[in-house]
mmCIF file of C-alpha atoms in Angstrom:
data_model
loop_
_atom_site.group_PDB
_atom_site.id
_atom_site.type_symbol
_atom_site.label_atom_id
_atom_site.label_comp_id
_atom_site.label_asym_id
_atom_site.label_seq_id
_atom_site.Cartn_x
_atom_site.Cartn_y
_atom_site.Cartn_z
ATOM 1 C CA MET A 262 38.644 -112.016 17.279
ATOM 2 C CA PRO A 263 39.030 -114.247 14.247
ATOM 3 C CA VAL A 264 38.158 -112.960 10.798
ATOM 4 C CA PHE A 265 36.132 -115.228 8.549
ATOM 5 C CA TRP A 266 36.573 -114.733 4.826
ATOM 6 C CA PRO A 267 33.777 -115.885 2.567
ATOM 7 C CA LEU A 268 34.352 -118.941 0.460
ATOM 8 C CA PRO A 269 34.559 -118.488 -3.329
ATOM 9 C CA VAL A 270 31.158 -120.140 -3.669
ATOM 10 C CA GLU A 271 29.664 -117.611 -1.255
ATOM 11 C CA GLN A 272 31.288 -114.750 -3.161
ATOM 12 C CA ASP A 273 29.744 -115.986 -6.414
ATOM 13 C CA GLN A 274 26.350 -116.339 -4.783
ATOM 14 C CA ASN A 275 26.584 -112.856 -3.238
ATOM 15 C CA GLU A 276 27.470 -111.313 -6.601
ATOM 16 C CA TYR A 277 24.590 -113.161 -8.246
ATOM 17 C CA MET A 278 22.135 -111.828 -5.655
ATOM 18 C CA ARG A 279 23.512 -108.295 -6.060
ATOM 19 C CA GLN A 280 22.938 -108.545 -9.814
ATOM 20 C CA ILE A 281 19.344 -109.674 -9.257
ATOM 21 C CA VAL A 282 18.767 -106.749 -6.904
ATOM 22 C CA ARG A 283 20.225 -104.331 -9.510
ATOM 23 C CA GLU A 284 17.894 -105.678 -12.183
ATOM 24 C CA CYS A 285 14.875 -105.491 -9.875
ATOM 25 C CA ARG A 286 15.651 -101.901 -8.954
ATOM 26 C CA GLU A 287 15.824 -100.993 -12.654
ATOM 27 C CA LEU A 288 12.446 -102.630 -13.242
ATOM 28 C CA LEU A 289 10.921 -100.722 -10.343
ATOM 29 C CA LYS A 290 12.146 -97.433 -11.819
ATOM 30 C CA GLN A 291 10.073 -97.984 -14.977
ATOM 31 C CA PRO A 292 6.600 -96.430 -15.237
ATOM 32 C CA LEU A 293 3.567 -98.554 -14.493
ATOM 33 C CA PRO A 294 2.202 -100.489 -17.477
ATOM 34 C CA ASP A 295 -0.943 -99.242 -19.184
ATOM 35 C CA THR A 296 -3.795 -101.613 -18.304
ATOM 36 C CA PHE A 297 -6.638 -99.698 -20.003
ATOM 37 C CA LEU A 298 -8.586 -99.763 -16.738
ATOM 38 C CA GLY A 299 -10.581 -96.620 -16.233
ATOM 39 C CA ARG A 300 -9.592 -95.147 -19.579
ATOM 40 C CA LYS A 301 -12.430 -93.893 -21.747
ATOM 41 C CA THR A 302 -11.477 -94.864 -25.303
ATOM 42 C CA TYR A 303 -14.917 -94.482 -26.891
ATOM 43 C CA GLU A 304 -17.994 -92.287 -26.782
ATOM 44 C CA PRO A 305 -21.095 -94.018 -25.402
ATOM 45 C CA PHE A 306 -24.094 -94.525 -27.684
ATOM 46 C CA PRO A 307 -26.817 -91.898 -27.338
ATOM 47 C CA ALA A 308 -29.672 -92.797 -25.008
ATOM 48 C CA GLU A 309 -32.603 -94.532 -26.682
ATOM 49 C CA THR A 310 -36.004 -92.907 -26.772
ATOM 50 C CA ASP A 311 -39.120 -94.577 -25.343
ATOM 51 C CA THR A 312 -40.757 -95.052 -28.766
ATOM 52 C CA THR A 313 -39.482 -97.309 -31.499
ATOM 53 C CA PRO A 314 -39.414 -96.246 -35.181
ATOM 54 C CA ASN A 315 -42.070 -98.863 -36.119
ATOM 55 C CA GLU A 316 -44.661 -97.522 -33.670
ATOM 56 C CA LYS A 317 -47.488 -95.475 -35.131
ATOM 57 C CA GLY A 318 -48.429 -92.634 -32.985
#
């Protein structure tokens, strides 16, 4: 059975793809970014009453 050795161009391309995979794996290991969704960063205003301050009652 003949053995086929990769061409130098293929070796360069394979190493390039391996480097991309290494970088992607490092990115995936990082924690998720903070998107502020669902985070309560303020206290809501108090509920308004039915009467306004200008009403005479």
